[in-house]
Amino acid sequence: EGSQVVKISGRLQSNVADVLRIAAINDLGLVMLPEYIVGRDIQKGRLQVVLENYTRTPLDVHAVYPHRKYLSAKVRLFLEFLQIWLPKQVGMLGEQ
């Protein structure tokens, strides 16, 4: 099938997912957001999926923390949580 490059242009930009979600609900354009953010809107018919066969390149995520011999319990638990939770976010990280 090969790859296809799509040039995207527009005036609305935001790094806040909810702003983009609301813009899409109000017919201001297309957005690419993870299912955990727009899933309920899709189920209720406020949004619909387009370009269903298009997948995003998986996103690498890194946790950066100070190197110490012993991590605090809070940091250790948070890192364990990320290792479990992040791979489940298929819309955000690609299928893993």
XYZ file of C-alpha atoms in Angstrom:
96
model
C 0.000 0.000 0.000
C 2.876 2.393 0.634
C 2.866 5.600 2.594
C 1.047 8.804 1.844
C 1.930 12.291 3.025
C -0.916 14.664 3.781
C -0.150 18.355 4.226
C -2.334 19.836 6.940
C -3.020 23.516 7.276
C -5.327 25.542 9.415
C -5.534 28.388 11.840
C -6.601 26.636 15.036
C -3.738 25.172 17.037
C -3.681 23.965 20.607
C -1.686 21.653 22.809
C -4.782 21.141 24.982
C -6.691 18.083 23.777
C -10.019 19.239 25.182
C -9.832 22.480 23.184
C -9.376 20.435 20.007
C -12.159 18.020 20.991
C -14.611 20.887 21.531
C -13.541 22.509 18.252
C -14.307 19.279 16.388
C -17.697 18.951 18.101
C -18.471 22.493 16.900
C -17.591 21.633 13.262
C -14.367 23.649 13.216
C -12.349 20.883 11.562
C -10.794 17.457 11.893
C -8.712 16.408 14.870
C -6.557 13.414 15.675
C -7.030 12.558 19.332
C -6.740 9.363 21.376
C -9.858 7.279 21.881
C -9.771 7.785 25.636
C -10.411 11.495 24.994
C -13.045 11.265 22.233
C -14.514 7.784 22.782
C -17.596 8.988 24.646
C -18.247 11.661 22.008
C -18.048 9.012 19.276
C -20.422 6.709 21.176
C -22.945 9.535 21.669
C -22.761 10.611 18.018
C -21.184 14.012 18.671
C -18.105 12.973 16.675
C -17.500 10.382 13.997
C -14.379 8.578 12.883
C -12.981 9.510 9.476
C -9.886 8.049 7.830
C -10.413 4.899 9.897
C -7.565 3.012 8.197
C -5.062 5.773 8.940
C -2.786 5.072 11.874
C -0.421 7.411 13.584
C 3.256 6.609 13.984
C 3.751 5.206 17.499
C 4.953 7.767 20.007
C 7.972 7.106 22.207
C 7.471 8.174 25.807
C 10.330 8.579 28.257
C 10.158 9.074 32.016
C 13.037 11.250 33.198
C 13.985 11.209 36.857
C 17.172 11.641 38.923
C 19.452 8.620 39.055
C 19.606 7.425 42.614
C 20.417 4.102 44.144
C 16.982 3.999 45.769
C 13.879 5.530 44.217
C 11.162 6.823 46.470
C 8.069 4.642 46.657
C 6.025 7.372 44.939
C 8.362 7.548 41.943
C 8.635 3.763 41.684
C 4.843 3.324 41.817
C 4.305 6.056 39.246
C 6.801 4.431 36.861
C 5.072 1.065 37.320
C 1.721 2.723 36.616
C 3.071 4.285 33.400
C 4.427 0.936 32.216
C 0.968 -0.605 32.581
C -1.255 2.310 31.535
C 0.584 3.842 28.570
C 0.660 0.748 26.304
C -3.127 0.476 26.672
C -3.583 3.918 25.138
C -3.689 2.565 21.569
C -4.922 5.829 20.094
C -2.000 7.651 21.615
C 0.898 5.238 21.307
C 0.040 2.890 18.459
C -0.704 -0.781 18.953
C 1.892 -2.353 21.217
